[in-house]
mmCIF file of C-alpha atoms in Angstrom:
data_model
loop_
_atom_site.group_PDB
_atom_site.id
_atom_site.type_symbol
_atom_site.label_atom_id
_atom_site.label_comp_id
_atom_site.label_asym_id
_atom_site.label_seq_id
_atom_site.Cartn_x
_atom_site.Cartn_y
_atom_site.Cartn_z
ATOM 1 C CA MET A 34 90.634 105.689 105.052
ATOM 2 C CA CYS A 35 89.471 109.092 104.914
ATOM 3 C CA ASP A 36 86.278 108.430 106.862
ATOM 4 C CA ILE A 37 84.024 111.599 105.136
ATOM 5 C CA MET A 38 85.126 111.022 101.731
ATOM 6 C CA ASN A 39 82.199 109.812 99.552
ATOM 7 C CA ASN A 40 81.700 108.072 97.134
ATOM 8 C CA ASN A 41 80.663 111.067 95.123
ATOM 9 C CA ILE A 42 84.384 112.957 96.023
ATOM 10 C CA SER A 43 86.335 109.587 95.789
ATOM 11 C CA LYS A 44 84.433 109.189 92.125
ATOM 12 C CA ILE A 45 85.779 113.053 91.456
ATOM 13 C CA ILE A 46 89.225 112.163 92.490
ATOM 14 C CA GLY A 47 90.159 108.829 91.363
ATOM 15 C CA GLU A 48 88.750 111.157 88.253
ATOM 16 C CA LYS A 49 91.346 113.513 88.708
ATOM 17 C CA ILE A 50 94.385 110.886 89.310
ATOM 18 C CA SER A 51 92.715 109.429 86.058
ATOM 19 C CA LYS A 52 93.027 112.411 84.145
ATOM 20 C CA LEU A 53 96.664 113.973 85.458
ATOM 21 C CA ARG A 54 97.966 110.591 84.415
ATOM 22 C CA LYS A 55 96.840 109.916 80.753
ATOM 23 C CA GLU A 56 97.805 113.556 80.428
ATOM 24 C CA LYS A 57 100.799 112.644 81.339
ATOM 25 C CA ARG A 58 100.872 109.575 79.252
ATOM 26 C CA ILE A 59 101.971 107.369 82.104
ATOM 27 C CA SER A 60 100.644 103.896 82.287
ATOM 28 C CA LEU A 61 98.897 102.254 85.360
ATOM 29 C CA SER A 62 101.534 100.224 86.101
ATOM 30 C CA LYS A 63 103.988 102.946 85.884
ATOM 31 C CA LEU A 64 101.935 105.399 88.200
ATOM 32 C CA ALA A 65 101.471 102.599 90.825
ATOM 33 C CA GLU A 66 105.390 101.740 90.593
ATOM 34 C CA LEU A 67 106.549 105.724 91.163
ATOM 35 C CA ALA A 68 103.749 105.984 93.843
ATOM 36 C CA LYS A 69 104.216 103.137 95.475
ATOM 37 C CA ILE A 70 101.242 101.431 95.915
ATOM 38 C CA SER A 71 99.979 98.613 94.414
ATOM 39 C CA LYS A 72 98.175 98.991 90.902
ATOM 40 C CA SER A 73 95.061 97.367 91.458
ATOM 41 C CA THR A 74 94.475 100.034 94.838
ATOM 42 C CA LEU A 75 95.790 103.210 92.208
ATOM 43 C CA SER A 76 93.291 101.268 89.790
ATOM 44 C CA SER A 77 90.035 101.477 92.521
ATOM 45 C CA ILE A 78 91.217 104.961 93.498
ATOM 46 C CA GLU A 79 90.889 105.990 90.007
ATOM 47 C CA SER A 80 87.620 104.223 89.481
ATOM 48 C CA GLY A 81 86.120 105.847 92.562
ATOM 49 C CA ASN A 82 85.931 102.997 94.213
ATOM 50 C CA ALA A 83 88.486 103.597 96.941
ATOM 51 C CA ASN A 84 88.737 106.039 99.581
ATOM 52 C CA PRO A 85 92.670 106.299 99.588
ATOM 53 C CA THR A 86 94.668 107.493 102.851
ATOM 54 C CA ILE A 87 96.206 111.216 103.128
ATOM 55 C CA SER A 88 99.560 109.682 102.669
ATOM 56 C CA THR A 89 98.508 107.104 99.075
ATOM 57 C CA LEU A 90 97.030 110.781 97.849
ATOM 58 C CA TRP A 91 99.941 112.484 98.268
ATOM 59 C CA ALA A 92 102.535 109.333 97.296
ATOM 60 C CA ILE A 93 100.044 109.581 93.972
ATOM 61 C CA ALA A 94 100.457 113.221 93.725
ATOM 62 C CA ASP A 95 104.264 113.324 94.162
ATOM 63 C CA ALA A 96 104.681 110.843 91.775
ATOM 64 C CA LEU A 97 102.687 112.754 89.142
ATOM 65 C CA ASN A 98 104.384 115.705 90.118
ATOM 66 C CA VAL A 99 101.121 117.982 91.060
ATOM 67 C CA SER A 100 100.942 119.299 94.303
ATOM 68 C CA PHE A 101 98.550 117.654 96.795
ATOM 69 C CA GLY A 102 95.528 120.814 96.348
ATOM 70 C CA GLU A 103 95.363 119.608 93.177
ATOM 71 C CA LEU A 104 93.970 116.563 93.789
ATOM 72 C CA LEU A 105 91.538 117.606 95.692
ATOM 73 C CA PRO A 106 88.028 119.414 94.070
ATOM 74 C CA LYS A 107 87.612 122.509 94.491
ATOM 75 C CA GLU A 108 84.470 122.033 96.087
ATOM 76 C CA PHE A 109 85.333 119.468 98.846
ATOM 77 C CA ASN A 110 89.389 120.357 100.392
ATOM 78 C CA GLU A 111 89.059 119.061 103.670
ATOM 79 C CA VAL A 112 90.492 115.885 104.267
ATOM 80 C CA ASP A 113 89.785 114.069 107.560
ATOM 81 C CA GLU A 114 92.084 110.686 108.865
ATOM 82 C CA PHE A 115 93.038 109.121 112.010
ATOM 83 C CA GLY A 116 92.391 112.585 114.311
ATOM 84 C CA ILE A 117 94.039 114.485 112.006
ATOM 85 C CA THR A 118 91.669 117.046 109.682
ATOM 86 C CA ILE A 119 94.096 118.931 106.836
ATOM 87 C CA LYS A 120 92.050 121.792 105.231
ATOM 88 C CA LEU A 121 93.376 123.388 102.015
ATOM 89 C CA ILE A 122 92.726 127.526 102.669
ATOM 90 C CA GLU A 123 94.691 128.542 100.035
ATOM 91 C CA GLN A 124 96.601 127.624 97.144
ATOM 92 C CA SER A 125 98.616 129.842 94.028
ATOM 93 C CA GLU A 126 98.759 129.595 90.549
ATOM 94 C CA GLY A 127 102.319 130.924 90.343
ATOM 95 C CA LYS A 128 105.845 129.573 90.558
ATOM 96 C CA PRO A 129 106.971 128.046 93.375
ATOM 97 C CA LYS A 130 103.551 126.799 93.631
ATOM 98 C CA ILE A 131 102.477 127.240 97.450
ATOM 99 C CA GLU A 132 99.873 125.693 99.229
ATOM 100 C CA VAL A 133 98.437 126.794 102.599
ATOM 101 C CA TYR A 134 97.021 124.545 104.888
ATOM 102 C CA LEU A 135 94.782 124.529 108.359
ATOM 103 C CA MET A 136 96.047 121.334 110.312
ATOM 104 C CA LYS A 137 93.933 120.005 113.528
ATOM 105 C CA LEU A 138 94.978 117.147 115.856
ATOM 106 C CA LYS A 139 93.410 115.519 118.155
ATOM 107 C CA PRO A 140 94.774 114.742 121.097
ATOM 108 C CA ASN A 141 97.975 112.427 121.062
ATOM 109 C CA SER A 142 97.137 112.076 117.017
ATOM 110 C CA VAL A 143 100.231 111.293 114.883
ATOM 111 C CA ARG A 144 101.024 111.865 110.835
ATOM 112 C CA GLU A 145 104.428 110.463 110.052
ATOM 113 C CA ALA A 146 104.656 111.719 106.267
ATOM 114 C CA LYS A 147 106.744 110.166 103.933
ATOM 115 C CA PRO A 148 109.102 113.048 101.709
ATOM 116 C CA HIS A 149 107.969 115.051 99.166
ATOM 117 C CA LYS A 150 109.730 115.980 95.737
ATOM 118 C CA LYS A 151 112.992 117.201 96.088
ATOM 119 C CA GLY A 152 113.400 120.844 97.263
ATOM 120 C CA VAL A 153 110.036 120.853 98.716
ATOM 121 C CA ILE A 154 110.066 123.352 101.807
ATOM 122 C CA GLU A 155 107.097 123.545 104.952
ATOM 123 C CA LYS A 156 106.857 126.312 106.795
ATOM 124 C CA VAL A 157 104.572 125.663 110.085
ATOM 125 C CA LEU A 158 102.997 128.006 112.635
ATOM 126 C CA VAL A 159 101.382 126.945 115.944
ATOM 127 C CA ILE A 160 97.957 128.741 116.525
ATOM 128 C CA LYS A 161 96.494 126.197 119.032
ATOM 129 C CA GLY A 162 98.056 123.751 121.821
ATOM 130 C CA LYS A 163 101.752 122.113 121.397
ATOM 131 C CA MET A 164 102.472 119.673 118.914
ATOM 132 C CA VAL A 165 106.145 118.219 118.118
ATOM 133 C CA VAL A 166 106.840 118.636 113.996
ATOM 134 C CA GLY A 167 109.685 118.754 111.632
ATOM 135 C CA SER A 168 112.376 116.156 110.038
ATOM 136 C CA LYS A 169 111.885 112.778 112.133
ATOM 137 C CA SER A 170 115.231 112.651 112.487
ATOM 138 C CA SER A 171 115.236 116.081 114.705
ATOM 139 C CA PRO A 172 111.868 117.471 115.167
ATOM 140 C CA LYS A 173 110.599 120.876 117.704
ATOM 141 C CA CYS A 174 108.058 121.101 119.838
ATOM 142 C CA LEU A 175 106.180 124.068 119.334
ATOM 143 C CA LYS A 176 103.966 126.089 121.405
ATOM 144 C CA VAL A 177 101.376 128.700 119.940
ATOM 145 C CA GLY A 178 103.172 131.387 117.945
ATOM 146 C CA GLU A 179 106.574 129.256 117.181
ATOM 147 C CA GLU A 180 106.786 128.454 113.965
ATOM 148 C CA ILE A 181 109.374 125.405 112.561
ATOM 149 C CA GLU A 182 110.327 125.600 108.468
ATOM 150 C CA PHE A 183 112.268 122.292 107.091
ATOM 151 C CA CYS A 184 112.512 120.299 103.989
ATOM 152 C CA GLY A 185 109.892 118.194 103.469
ATOM 153 C CA ASP A 186 111.969 116.162 101.306
ATOM 154 C CA VAL A 187 112.486 113.755 103.779
ATOM 155 C CA PRO A 188 110.573 111.865 105.987
ATOM 156 C CA HIS A 189 108.614 114.355 108.740
ATOM 157 C CA ILE A 190 106.084 114.043 111.788
ATOM 158 C CA TYR A 191 103.379 116.056 112.947
ATOM 159 C CA LYS A 192 102.408 114.936 116.326
ATOM 160 C CA ALA A 193 99.877 116.150 119.216
ATOM 161 C CA LEU A 194 100.899 116.644 122.578
ATOM 162 C CA ASP A 195 98.248 115.660 125.390
ATOM 163 C CA GLU A 196 95.434 118.632 123.481
ATOM 164 C CA GLU A 197 94.068 119.597 120.362
ATOM 165 C CA VAL A 198 96.569 121.326 118.174
ATOM 166 C CA SER A 199 95.635 123.799 115.202
ATOM 167 C CA ALA A 200 98.388 124.748 112.925
ATOM 168 C CA ILE A 201 98.938 126.628 109.413
ATOM 169 C CA VAL A 202 100.778 124.502 107.035
ATOM 170 C CA VAL A 203 102.490 125.935 104.115
ATOM 171 C CA VAL A 204 103.658 123.963 101.679
ATOM 172 C CA ILE A 205 106.045 125.487 98.692
ATOM 173 C CA TYR A 206 106.874 123.388 95.733
ATOM 174 C CA PRO A 207 109.902 124.487 93.325
ATOM 175 C CA PRO A 208 109.534 124.872 89.599
ATOM 176 C CA MET A 209 109.873 121.695 88.341
ATOM 177 C CA GLU A 210 112.222 123.545 85.845
ATOM 178 C CA ILE A 211 114.648 123.925 88.888
ATOM 179 C CA VAL A 212 114.094 120.247 90.215
ATOM 180 C CA LYS A 213 115.122 118.989 86.962
ATOM 181 C CA ILE A 214 118.521 120.504 87.113
ATOM 182 C CA LYS A 215 119.366 120.458 90.204
ATOM 183 C CA SER A 216 119.210 116.662 90.125
ATOM 184 C CA LEU A 217 121.484 116.903 87.193
ATOM 185 C CA PHE A 218 124.857 117.623 89.422
#
């Protein structure tokens, strides 16, 4: 769970999720199904009685067709979990939607990310330490100053080796109209 999330932040995130779900006219059951979480878990998150993990928030964001950063309150743009801190630095409002994060990993910590929506691209630039990053099927070992670009719509991994790592992560979400058109073929 997100250790630094207090009840107030959990409540704000829950309210944002509930508001987005209702705006999109998605039932609690349907959103839970799309996010691959239980209905009771989603209900607890929406009511502010749960501290969702980073993976759970990503799954909900993907199911709602919104970016991860849209679920975070403006005054709380950092999530910490299992030795990994993700801080939203910048978020564009245009198309495509682009989010820039600072990711810090403690030595030997690993984040295995589930696929995002079709067409999502991730770019990672290592600014401290060495890490293994990329699609789970072909990750690369990068050191300071090196970067990688990969499709975020496949399982991917971020792994610190034996030292602390900092990286800039850019997530590019394609306009939903393009994703819908491409999925017809």
